[in-house]
CSV table of C-alpha atoms in Angstrom, one decimal:
chain,number,residue,atom,x,y,z
A,299,UNK,CA,111.2,56.8,70.3
A,300,UNK,CA,110.0,56.6,66.6
A,301,UNK,CA,111.4,53.5,64.9
A,302,UNK,CA,113.0,53.7,61.4
A,303,UNK,CA,111.1,52.1,58.6
A,304,UNK,CA,113.6,52.3,55.7
A,305,UNK,CA,111.4,54.8,53.9
A,306,UNK,CA,114.4,57.1,53.2
A,307,UNK,CA,116.7,54.5,51.8
A,308,UNK,CA,118.6,55.9,48.8
A,309,UNK,CA,117.0,59.4,49.3
A,310,UNK,CA,119.2,62.5,49.2
A,311,UNK,CA,118.8,65.1,52.0
A,312,UNK,CA,120.3,68.5,51.7
A,313,UNK,CA,120.6,69.8,55.3
A,314,UNK,CA,122.0,73.3,56.2
A,315,UNK,CA,123.8,73.6,59.6
A,316,UNK,CA,124.2,69.8,59.8
A,317,UNK,CA,127.6,69.7,61.4
A,318,UNK,CA,126.1,69.6,64.9
A,319,UNK,CA,122.9,69.9,66.9
A,320,UNK,CA,119.4,69.5,65.4
A,321,UNK,CA,120.7,69.4,61.8
A,322,UNK,CA,123.1,66.5,62.5
A,323,UNK,CA,120.4,64.6,64.5
A,324,UNK,CA,118.0,64.7,61.5
A,325,UNK,CA,120.9,63.5,59.3
A,326,UNK,CA,121.7,60.6,61.6
A,327,UNK,CA,118.1,59.5,61.7
A,328,UNK,CA,117.9,59.4,57.9
A,329,UNK,CA,121.3,57.8,57.7
A,330,UNK,CA,119.9,54.8,59.6
A,331,UNK,CA,117.6,54.2,56.6
A,332,UNK,CA,120.6,54.3,54.3
A,333,UNK,CA,120.0,57.9,53.0
A,334,UNK,CA,122.5,60.2,51.3
A,335,UNK,CA,123.2,63.4,53.4
A,336,UNK,CA,124.6,66.6,52.0
A,337,UNK,CA,126.1,68.4,55.0
A,338,UNK,CA,125.8,72.1,54.1
A,339,UNK,CA,127.6,73.9,56.9
A,340,UNK,CA,130.5,76.3,57.3
A,341,UNK,CA,132.5,74.7,60.2
A,342,UNK,CA,135.6,73.0,58.8
A,343,UNK,CA,137.8,73.3,61.9
A,344,UNK,CA,137.1,72.3,65.5
A,345,UNK,CA,135.8,75.1,67.7
A,346,UNK,CA,136.8,75.3,71.4
A,347,UNK,CA,133.1,75.6,72.5
A,348,UNK,CA,131.1,74.3,69.5
A,349,UNK,CA,132.1,70.7,68.9
A,350,UNK,CA,131.8,69.2,65.4
A,351,UNK,CA,132.7,69.9,61.8
A,352,UNK,CA,131.3,68.9,58.5
A,353,UNK,CA,133.9,66.2,58.4
A,354,UNK,CA,133.3,64.7,61.8
A,355,UNK,CA,129.6,64.8,61.0
A,356,UNK,CA,130.3,62.9,57.8
A,357,UNK,CA,132.1,60.2,59.7
A,358,UNK,CA,129.1,59.8,62.1
A,359,UNK,CA,126.6,59.7,59.2
A,360,UNK,CA,128.5,57.0,57.4
A,361,UNK,CA,129.0,55.0,60.6
A,362,UNK,CA,125.2,55.1,61.0
A,363,UNK,CA,124.6,53.5,57.6
A,364,UNK,CA,124.3,56.5,55.3
A,365,UNK,CA,126.4,58.2,52.6
A,366,UNK,CA,127.8,61.7,53.3
A,367,UNK,CA,128.9,64.7,51.2
A,368,UNK,CA,130.4,67.5,53.4
A,369,UNK,CA,130.2,70.9,51.7
A,370,UNK,CA,131.4,74.2,52.9
A,371,UNK,CA,128.3,76.4,52.9
A,372,UNK,CA,127.6,79.8,54.5
A,373,UNK,CA,124.0,80.3,53.6
A,374,UNK,CA,124.6,84.0,53.3
A,375,UNK,CA,126.7,83.2,50.2
A,376,UNK,CA,124.6,82.4,47.2
A,377,UNK,CA,127.6,81.0,45.2
A,378,UNK,CA,128.4,78.5,48.0
A,379,UNK,CA,124.8,77.4,48.1
A,380,UNK,CA,124.6,76.8,44.3
A,381,UNK,CA,128.0,75.1,44.3
A,382,UNK,CA,126.9,72.6,47.0
A,383,UNK,CA,123.6,71.9,45.2
A,384,UNK,CA,125.6,71.1,42.0
A,385,UNK,CA,127.9,68.8,43.9
A,386,UNK,CA,124.9,67.0,45.4
A,387,UNK,CA,123.2,66.4,42.1
A,388,UNK,CA,126.5,65.3,40.5
A,389,UNK,CA,127.2,62.8,43.4
A,390,UNK,CA,123.8,61.5,44.2
A,391,UNK,CA,121.8,62.2,41.0
A,392,UNK,CA,119.3,64.7,42.6
A,393,UNK,CA,117.8,66.1,45.8
A,394,UNK,CA,114.7,64.7,47.5
A,395,UNK,CA,114.5,66.6,50.8
A,396,UNK,CA,115.7,70.0,51.9
A,397,UNK,CA,116.0,70.9,55.6
A,398,UNK,CA,116.6,74.6,56.3
A,399,UNK,CA,118.0,74.3,59.7
A,400,UNK,CA,120.8,77.0,59.8
A,401,UNK,CA,119.8,79.9,62.0
A,402,UNK,CA,121.2,82.8,64.0
A,403,UNK,CA,119.8,84.2,67.3
A,404,UNK,CA,120.2,87.3,69.4
A,405,UNK,CA,117.6,87.8,72.1
A,406,UNK,CA,118.0,91.5,72.4
A,407,UNK,CA,115.6,94.4,72.2
A,408,UNK,CA,115.6,97.0,69.4
A,409,UNK,CA,118.1,99.5,71.0
A,410,UNK,CA,120.4,96.8,72.2
A,411,UNK,CA,120.7,94.9,68.9
A,412,UNK,CA,123.7,96.1,66.8
A,413,UNK,CA,123.1,96.4,63.1
A,414,UNK,CA,125.6,93.6,62.3
A,415,UNK,CA,123.5,91.3,64.5
A,416,UNK,CA,120.3,92.3,62.7
A,417,UNK,CA,122.0,91.7,59.3
A,418,UNK,CA,123.3,88.3,60.5
A,419,UNK,CA,119.8,87.1,61.6
A,420,UNK,CA,118.1,88.4,58.5
A,421,UNK,CA,120.7,87.0,56.1
A,422,UNK,CA,121.0,83.6,57.7
A,423,UNK,CA,117.4,82.9,58.8
A,424,UNK,CA,115.2,84.5,56.1
A,425,UNK,CA,117.5,85.2,53.1
A,426,UNK,CA,119.5,82.0,53.6
A,427,UNK,CA,116.3,79.9,53.7
A,428,UNK,CA,114.9,81.6,50.7
A,429,UNK,CA,118.1,81.2,48.5
A,430,UNK,CA,118.7,77.6,49.5
A,431,UNK,CA,115.1,76.7,48.7
A,432,UNK,CA,115.3,78.5,45.4
A,433,UNK,CA,118.5,76.5,44.4
A,434,UNK,CA,117.0,73.1,45.4
A,435,UNK,CA,113.4,73.5,44.1
A,436,UNK,CA,114.2,72.5,40.5
A,437,UNK,CA,115.5,69.2,41.7
A,438,UNK,CA,112.9,68.7,44.4
A,439,UNK,CA,110.1,69.0,41.8
A,440,UNK,CA,111.6,66.0,40.0
A,441,UNK,CA,111.6,63.9,43.2
A,442,UNK,CA,108.9,61.4,44.1
A,443,UNK,CA,109.3,62.5,47.7
A,444,UNK,CA,109.9,66.3,47.3
A,445,UNK,CA,109.9,67.9,50.8
A,446,UNK,CA,111.1,71.2,52.2
A,447,UNK,CA,111.2,71.4,56.0
A,448,UNK,CA,112.1,74.7,57.7
A,449,UNK,CA,113.0,74.7,61.4
A,450,UNK,CA,110.8,77.8,62.1
A,451,UNK,CA,107.8,78.6,64.4
A,452,UNK,CA,104.1,79.1,63.8
A,453,UNK,CA,103.2,82.6,62.6
A,454,UNK,CA,101.9,84.1,65.8
A,455,UNK,CA,101.2,87.8,65.8
A,456,UNK,CA,100.8,88.2,69.5
A,457,UNK,CA,102.9,91.3,70.3
A,458,UNK,CA,104.4,89.4,73.3
A,459,UNK,CA,106.8,87.6,70.8
A,460,UNK,CA,108.0,90.9,69.3
A,461,UNK,CA,108.5,93.3,72.2
A,462,UNK,CA,111.7,91.8,73.7
A,463,UNK,CA,113.5,90.5,70.6
A,464,UNK,CA,111.9,92.1,67.5
A,465,UNK,CA,114.7,91.5,65.1
A,466,UNK,CA,115.0,87.8,65.9
A,467,UNK,CA,111.3,87.3,65.6
A,468,UNK,CA,111.1,89.0,62.2
A,469,UNK,CA,114.0,86.8,61.0
A,470,UNK,CA,112.5,83.6,62.2
A,471,UNK,CA,109.0,84.5,60.9
A,472,UNK,CA,110.7,85.1,57.5
A,473,UNK,CA,111.5,81.4,57.4
A,474,UNK,CA,107.9,80.6,58.3
A,475,UNK,CA,106.5,83.0,55.6
A,476,UNK,CA,108.6,81.0,53.1
A,477,UNK,CA,106.6,78.0,54.2
A,478,UNK,CA,103.4,79.9,53.8
A,479,UNK,CA,104.2,81.1,50.3
A,480,UNK,CA,106.1,78.2,48.8
A,481,UNK,CA,103.6,75.6,50.0
A,482,UNK,CA,101.0,77.3,48.0
A,483,UNK,CA,103.2,78.1,45.0
A,484,UNK,CA,104.4,74.5,44.7
A,485,UNK,CA,101.3,72.7,45.8
A,486,UNK,CA,101.1,69.2,44.3
A,487,UNK,CA,104.8,69.3,43.4
A,488,UNK,CA,106.6,69.8,46.7
A,489,UNK,CA,105.5,69.5,50.3
A,490,UNK,CA,106.7,72.5,52.3
A,491,UNK,CA,106.3,72.5,56.1
A,492,UNK,CA,107.7,74.0,59.3
A,493,UNK,CA,108.7,72.2,62.4
A,494,UNK,CA,109.1,73.7,65.9
A,495,UNK,CA,109.8,72.3,69.3
A,496,UNK,CA,107.4,72.7,72.2
A,497,UNK,CA,110.2,72.8,74.7
A,498,UNK,CA,113.9,74.0,74.7
A,499,UNK,CA,116.2,71.6,72.9
A,500,UNK,CA,119.7,70.9,74.3
A,501,UNK,CA,122.3,72.0,71.7
A,502,UNK,CA,125.7,73.6,71.9
A,503,UNK,CA,124.0,76.9,71.2
A,504,UNK,CA,121.6,76.4,74.1
A,505,UNK,CA,124.6,75.8,76.4
A,506,UNK,CA,126.1,79.1,75.3
A,507,UNK,CA,122.8,80.9,75.8
A,508,UNK,CA,121.7,79.3,79.1
A,509,UNK,CA,125.1,78.4,80.7
A,510,UNK,CA,125.9,75.4,82.8
A,511,UNK,CA,122.9,73.5,84.1
A,512,UNK,CA,120.4,74.5,81.5
A,513,UNK,CA,120.5,71.1,79.9
A,514,UNK,CA,118.3,69.6,82.7
A,515,UNK,CA,115.5,71.9,81.5
A,516,UNK,CA,115.8,70.7,77.8
A,517,UNK,CA,114.9,67.8,75.6
A,518,UNK,CA,117.3,65.9,73.4
A,519,UNK,CA,117.7,66.7,69.7
A,520,UNK,CA,116.2,63.2,69.1
A,521,UNK,CA,112.7,64.5,69.5
A,522,UNK,CA,113.2,66.9,66.5
A,523,UNK,CA,114.8,64.1,64.4
A,524,UNK,CA,111.9,61.8,65.1
A,525,UNK,CA,109.3,64.5,64.3
A,526,UNK,CA,111.1,65.4,61.0
A,527,UNK,CA,111.3,61.7,60.1
A,528,UNK,CA,107.5,61.5,60.6
A,529,UNK,CA,107.0,64.4,58.2
A,530,UNK,CA,109.2,62.9,55.5
A,531,UNK,CA,107.2,59.7,55.5
A,532,UNK,CA,104.1,61.7,54.5
A,533,UNK,CA,102.9,62.4,50.9
A,534,UNK,CA,103.4,65.7,49.0
A,535,UNK,CA,99.8,66.6,49.8
A,536,UNK,CA,100.9,67.1,53.4
A,537,UNK,CA,101.9,70.7,52.9
A,538,UNK,CA,101.6,74.2,54.4
A,539,UNK,CA,101.6,72.9,58.0
A,540,UNK,CA,103.3,74.5,61.1
A,541,UNK,CA,104.0,71.4,63.1
A,542,UNK,CA,104.9,71.1,66.8
A,543,UNK,CA,107.2,68.2,67.5
A,544,UNK,CA,105.2,66.8,70.4
A,545,UNK,CA,101.9,66.9,68.5
A,546,UNK,CA,103.0,65.0,65.4
A,547,UNK,CA,104.7,62.3,67.6
A,548,UNK,CA,101.5,61.8,69.5
A,549,UNK,CA,99.9,61.1,66.2
A,550,UNK,CA,102.6,58.4,65.7
A,551,UNK,CA,101.5,56.8,69.0
A,552,UNK,CA,104.3,58.2,71.1
A,553,UNK,CA,103.1,58.5,74.7
A,554,UNK,CA,106.2,58.5,76.9
A,555,UNK,CA,108.1,61.8,76.2
A,556,UNK,CA,110.4,61.3,79.2
A,557,UNK,CA,112.6,59.3,76.8
A,558,UNK,CA,113.5,62.6,75.1
A,559,UNK,CA,114.2,64.5,78.3
A,560,UNK,CA,117.8,65.1,79.3
A,561,UNK,CA,116.7,64.8,82.9
A,562,UNK,CA,113.4,62.8,83.0
A,563,UNK,CA,110.9,64.4,85.4
A,564,UNK,CA,112.6,67.8,85.5
A,565,UNK,CA,110.5,70.8,84.6
A,566,UNK,CA,111.1,71.9,80.9
A,567,UNK,CA,111.6,75.3,79.5
A,568,UNK,CA,108.9,76.1,77.0
A,569,UNK,CA,110.0,77.4,73.6
A,570,UNK,CA,109.3,80.8,72.1
A,571,UNK,CA,106.2,81.7,70.0
A,572,UNK,CA,103.8,79.2,71.6
A,573,UNK,CA,101.1,81.0,73.6
A,574,UNK,CA,99.7,77.9,75.3
A,575,UNK,CA,103.1,77.3,76.9
A,576,UNK,CA,103.2,80.8,78.3
A,577,UNK,CA,99.6,80.6,79.6
A,578,UNK,CA,100.3,77.3,81.3
A,579,UNK,CA,103.2,78.9,83.1
A,580,UNK,CA,101.1,81.9,84.1
A,581,UNK,CA,98.3,79.8,85.4
A,582,UNK,CA,100.7,78.1,87.8
A,583,UNK,CA,102.6,81.2,88.9
A,584,UNK,CA,100.6,84.4,88.5
A,585,UNK,CA,97.6,85.8,90.3
A,586,UNK,CA,94.2,85.2,88.6
A,587,UNK,CA,93.6,88.9,87.6
A,588,UNK,CA,96.7,88.8,85.4
A,589,UNK,CA,95.6,85.6,83.8
A,590,UNK,CA,92.2,87.2,83.0
A,591,UNK,CA,94.0,90.2,81.6
A,592,UNK,CA,96.0,87.9,79.3
A,593,UNK,CA,92.8,86.2,78.3
A,594,UNK,CA,91.4,89.5,77.1
A,595,UNK,CA,94.4,90.0,74.9
A,596,UNK,CA,94.3,86.5,73.5
A,597,UNK,CA,90.6,85.8,73.0
A,598,UNK,CA,91.2,83.9,69.9
A,599,UNK,CA,93.2,81.2,71.6
A,600,UNK,CA,90.8,78.3,72.2
A,601,UNK,CA,93.1,76.8,74.8
A,602,UNK,CA,92.5,79.7,77.1
A,603,UNK,CA,88.7,79.4,77.0
A,604,UNK,CA,88.9,75.7,77.9
A,605,UNK,CA,90.7,76.1,81.2
A,606,UNK,CA,88.2,74.6,83.6
A,607,UNK,CA,90.1,75.5,86.7
A,608,UNK,CA,89.3,79.2,86.2
A,609,UNK,CA,85.5,78.6,85.9
A,610,UNK,CA,84.7,75.7,88.2
A,611,UNK,CA,85.4,77.2,91.6
A,612,UNK,CA,82.1,78.9,92.6
A,613,UNK,CA,82.7,77.8,96.2
A,614,UNK,CA,85.8,80.1,96.5
A,615,UNK,CA,84.0,83.0,94.9
A,616,UNK,CA,80.9,82.7,97.2
A,617,UNK,CA,82.9,82.9,100.4
A,618,UNK,CA,83.8,86.5,101.2
A,619,UNK,CA,86.9,85.5,103.2
A,620,UNK,CA,88.3,83.7,100.1
A,621,UNK,CA,87.6,86.4,97.5
A,622,UNK,CA,90.8,88.2,98.1
A,623,UNK,CA,92.9,85.1,97.6
A,624,UNK,CA,93.3,84.9,93.8
A,625,UNK,CA,96.1,82.5,94.0
A,626,UNK,CA,93.8,79.8,95.3
A,627,UNK,CA,91.9,79.9,92.0
A,628,UNK,CA,94.9,79.3,89.8
A,629,UNK,CA,96.4,76.3,91.6
A,630,UNK,CA,95.3,73.4,89.4
A,631,UNK,CA,96.7,70.9,91.8
A,632,UNK,CA,93.9,71.7,94.2
A,633,UNK,CA,91.5,70.2,91.7
A,634,UNK,CA,93.7,67.4,90.5
A,635,UNK,CA,94.5,65.9,93.9
A,636,UNK,CA,91.7,63.8,95.4
A,637,UNK,CA,92.6,64.8,98.9
A,638,UNK,CA,92.1,68.4,98.0
A,639,UNK,CA,88.7,67.8,96.3
A,640,UNK,CA,87.4,66.2,99.4
A,641,UNK,CA,87.7,69.2,101.7
A,642,UNK,CA,84.1,70.4,101.9
A,643,UNK,CA,84.6,71.0,105.6
A,644,UNK,CA,86.4,74.3,104.8
A,645,UNK,CA,83.2,75.6,103.4
A,646,UNK,CA,80.8,73.8,105.8
A,647,UNK,CA,82.4,74.5,109.1
A,648,UNK,CA,79.8,77.1,110.1
A,649,UNK,CA,77.1,74.3,109.9
A,650,UNK,CA,79.1,71.7,111.7
A,651,UNK,CA,77.8,71.7,115.2
A,652,UNK,CA,79.9,68.7,116.2
A,653,UNK,CA,83.1,70.7,116.0
A,654,UNK,CA,83.2,72.2,119.5
A,655,UNK,CA,86.6,73.8,118.9
A,656,UNK,CA,85.1,76.1,116.4
A,657,UNK,CA,82.0,77.0,118.5
A,658,UNK,CA,83.8,77.5,121.7
A,659,UNK,CA,86.0,80.3,120.5
A,660,UNK,CA,83.8,83.3,121.3
A,661,UNK,CA,86.8,85.7,120.8
A,662,UNK,CA,86.3,85.2,117.1
A,663,UNK,CA,82.9,86.7,117.4
A,664,UNK,CA,83.6,89.3,120.0
A,665,UNK,CA,86.7,90.7,118.4
A,666,UNK,CA,85.9,91.9,114.8
A,667,UNK,CA,89.5,92.2,113.9
A,668,UNK,CA,89.9,88.5,114.4
A,669,UNK,CA,87.3,87.6,111.7
A,670,UNK,CA,90.0,88.0,109.1
A,671,UNK,CA,92.3,85.5,110.9
A,672,UNK,CA,91.8,82.7,108.2
A,673,UNK,CA,92.9,85.1,105.5
A,674,UNK,CA,96.4,85.8,106.7
A,675,UNK,CA,96.9,82.1,107.4
A,676,UNK,CA,96.2,81.4,103.8
A,677,UNK,CA,98.4,84.3,102.7
A,678,UNK,CA,101.3,82.8,104.7
A,679,UNK,CA,101.2,79.8,102.4
A,680,UNK,CA,100.5,81.6,99.1
A,681,UNK,CA,101.5,85.2,99.5
A,682,UNK,CA,99.6,87.6,97.2
A,683,UNK,CA,102.1,90.4,97.5
A,684,UNK,CA,105.5,90.7,99.2
A,685,UNK,CA,105.4,92.3,102.6
A,686,UNK,CA,107.6,95.3,103.3
A,687,UNK,CA,111.2,94.1,103.5
A,688,UNK,CA,110.6,91.0,101.2
A,689,UNK,CA,113.3,92.2,98.8
A,690,UNK,CA,115.8,92.8,101.6
A,691,UNK,CA,115.0,89.4,103.1
A,692,UNK,CA,115.4,87.8,99.6
A,693,UNK,CA,118.9,89.3,99.2
A,694,UNK,CA,119.8,88.2,102.8
A,695,UNK,CA,119.0,84.6,101.8
A,696,UNK,CA,120.9,85.1,98.5
A,697,UNK,CA,123.9,86.3,100.4
A,698,UNK,CA,123.8,83.2,102.7
A,699,UNK,CA,123.7,81.0,99.6
A,700,UNK,CA,126.8,82.4,98.0
A,701,UNK,CA,130.2,80.8,97.9
A,702,UNK,CA,133.5,81.1,96.1
A,703,UNK,CA,132.4,78.2,93.9
A,704,UNK,CA,129.3,80.1,92.8
A,705,UNK,CA,131.3,83.2,92.1
A,706,UNK,CA,133.8,81.3,90.0
A,707,UNK,CA,131.1,79.6,88.0
A,708,UNK,CA,129.1,82.8,87.3
A,709,UNK,CA,131.6,85.7,87.0
A,710,UNK,CA,129.0,88.5,86.6
A,711,UNK,CA,127.7,91.6,88.3
A,712,UNK,CA,123.9,92.0,88.3
A,713,UNK,CA,122.0,95.2,88.9
A,714,UNK,CA,118.2,95.1,89.7
A,715,UNK,CA,116.0,98.1,89.2
A,716,UNK,CA,112.9,97.3,91.2
A,717,UNK,CA,109.6,99.2,91.1
A,718,UNK,CA,107.0,99.1,93.9
A,719,UNK,CA,107.2,98.7,97.6
A,720,UNK,CA,110.6,97.9,99.0
A,721,UNK,CA,112.1,98.6,95.5
A,722,UNK,CA,114.9,100.8,94.3
A,723,UNK,CA,118.3,99.8,93.0
A,724,UNK,CA,120.0,96.6,94.3
A,725,UNK,CA,123.0,94.6,93.1
A,726,UNK,CA,124.4,91.1,93.2
A,727,UNK,CA,128.2,91.0,92.6
A,728,UNK,CA,129.3,87.5,91.6
A,729,UNK,CA,132.8,88.6,90.6
A,730,UNK,CA,134.2,89.6,94.0
A,731,UNK,CA,135.5,86.9,96.3
A,732,UNK,CA,132.6,85.3,98.2
A,733,UNK,CA,130.1,87.4,96.4
A,734,UNK,CA,128.4,90.7,97.5
A,735,UNK,CA,124.8,91.9,97.6
A,736,UNK,CA,123.4,95.2,98.7
A,737,UNK,CA,121.2,98.3,98.1
A,738,UNK,CA,122.3,100.8,95.5
A,739,UNK,CA,124.6,100.5,92.5
A,740,UNK,CA,127.5,98.0,92.4
A,741,UNK,CA,131.1,99.3,92.7
A,742,UNK,CA,131.9,97.7,89.3
A,743,UNK,CA,129.9,98.3,86.2
A,744,UNK,CA,127.0,95.8,85.9
A,745,UNK,CA,127.2,93.1,83.2
A,746,UNK,CA,123.4,92.8,83.3
A,747,UNK,CA,120.7,95.2,84.4
A,748,UNK,CA,117.3,93.7,85.2
A,749,UNK,CA,114.1,95.8,85.6
A,750,UNK,CA,110.9,94.4,87.1
A,751,UNK,CA,108.4,94.8,89.9
A,752,UNK,CA,109.3,93.8,93.4
A,753,UNK,CA,106.5,91.3,93.6
A,754,UNK,CA,107.7,89.6,90.5
A,755,UNK,CA,111.3,89.7,91.7
A,756,UNK,CA,110.5,87.9,94.9
A,757,UNK,CA,108.4,85.3,92.9
A,758,UNK,CA,111.3,84.8,90.5
A,759,UNK,CA,113.9,84.1,93.2
A,760,UNK,CA,111.5,81.9,95.1
A,761,UNK,CA,110.8,79.7,92.0
A,762,UNK,CA,107.2,80.8,91.5
A,763,UNK,CA,108.0,82.7,88.3
A,764,UNK,CA,110.6,81.3,85.9
A,765,UNK,CA,113.0,83.9,84.5
A,766,UNK,CA,112.3,82.8,80.9
A,767,UNK,CA,108.6,83.3,81.3
A,768,UNK,CA,109.1,86.6,83.0
A,769,UNK,CA,111.3,87.8,80.1
A,770,UNK,CA,109.0,86.5,77.4
A,771,UNK,CA,105.9,88.0,79.0
A,772,UNK,CA,107.5,91.4,79.4
A,773,UNK,CA,107.6,91.3,83.2
A,774,UNK,CA,111.4,91.2,83.2
A,775,UNK,CA,113.4,93.6,81.0
A,776,UNK,CA,117.1,92.9,80.5
A,777,UNK,CA,119.9,95.1,79.4
A,778,UNK,CA,123.4,93.7,78.8
A,779,UNK,CA,124.7,90.2,78.4
A,780,UNK,CA,121.7,87.9,77.9
A,781,UNK,CA,123.7,84.7,78.4
A,782,UNK,CA,124.8,85.9,81.8
A,783,UNK,CA,121.2,86.8,82.6
A,784,UNK,CA,120.2,83.2,81.8
A,785,UNK,CA,123.1,81.9,83.8
A,786,UNK,CA,121.6,83.4,87.0
A,787,UNK,CA,118.7,81.0,86.8
A,788,UNK,CA,120.9,78.1,88.1
A,789,UNK,CA,121.6,80.1,91.2
A,790,UNK,CA,117.9,80.8,91.7
A,791,UNK,CA,117.1,77.1,91.4
A,792,UNK,CA,119.6,76.4,94.3
A,793,UNK,CA,117.9,78.9,96.5
A,794,UNK,CA,114.2,78.1,95.8
A,795,UNK,CA,113.9,75.8,98.8
A,796,UNK,CA,115.0,78.6,101.1
A,797,UNK,CA,112.8,81.4,99.7
């Protein structure tokens, strides 16, 4: 992890949403230097699911070596913002750093997002960031440090990031546009930057969205705290940047990122708005034609043009029997593992006269239908498309995996609208005792309706396509309770070895 240098000793940080999660982690990191922290958040009483208040956060900050000023602030209320700024200046003499961390999220599409949710996200994310910045800027201009840091993503206009959660994207991009505009407006006076995680970060909010078990796919809040600390050490000339946590820490010399993982070695959920994370997932899970189609849509992404595994396989393209196996072209491990690179015999077997077992099988030459025999053998390892009955077989295995414990932990009814061969309407009832699965609509109203192709459905349940990536790429459409939809992923993980 990134060590403290004492750079922030005596500095005053005004942090919104600092009673828990990422905001509190940044506060504690600065407190180790002896910084003053203004905890601008609205939680004053303990919540049964969201632990932490502005007062408990203040105790932790002071225990870490800093000074704390808890202020009740709902960033939708301009008067509360201004009052907290005045108290901060009165107590500490000024403000050196502003962290706009407070945010609201609803991963719902246009028709499924109530107006009150739209207003909440716009008012907290975009308007709250703007008003808090406006109130702090006069004091930041007087500071020798003078930093504004927004926890917001790079401005990526790929439609992929709008189609499933348009309102949320607009609200978060509003924070990023504040960076774009204010960095230029106050150039030379205040450094204004954005920070975004490459992977999901484990917070109380993530637990509510992802359900039990999601933490193993996340990193600790410490990685954001370290990245923010790295930014604060830099001069005012370092401005207008959209920074990814992992990238700036690599510049700091950090090489071992397992120290930030909740479960070291476990696959991590990529965060939203980063095309490279989506494409890496697609390259490991999806057929080559779909990767090529995505490349056409994202021609300006240099990462996609530099994928050697898609260009350096002429051997597979020159062999007719392998041309119909697109999966083989997208398996990077075939190139990365020495034992796989040293398999020329698969291509040179026709020339190898010393392999009698291949020459002494005349039936391969006399029976034309057997010439395709190697092809289905490969397909049995890496199926290109689900055979007829694959969905029914998947649900049979799902049924065998159910238990009263799974039902108690999930408490949801899922309906699947599947298009393509072996499709139709199917259901998974995890409310009834022991669980139920079947063809057709469930007897009780579904909490979540998922629509996707049968091929992607089978991939998702077998672990070859992560639900998060399916949703973000538009392959999976969800209606209903998003948190219950994410909760289903844990059950899928348990069944991956059987599917």
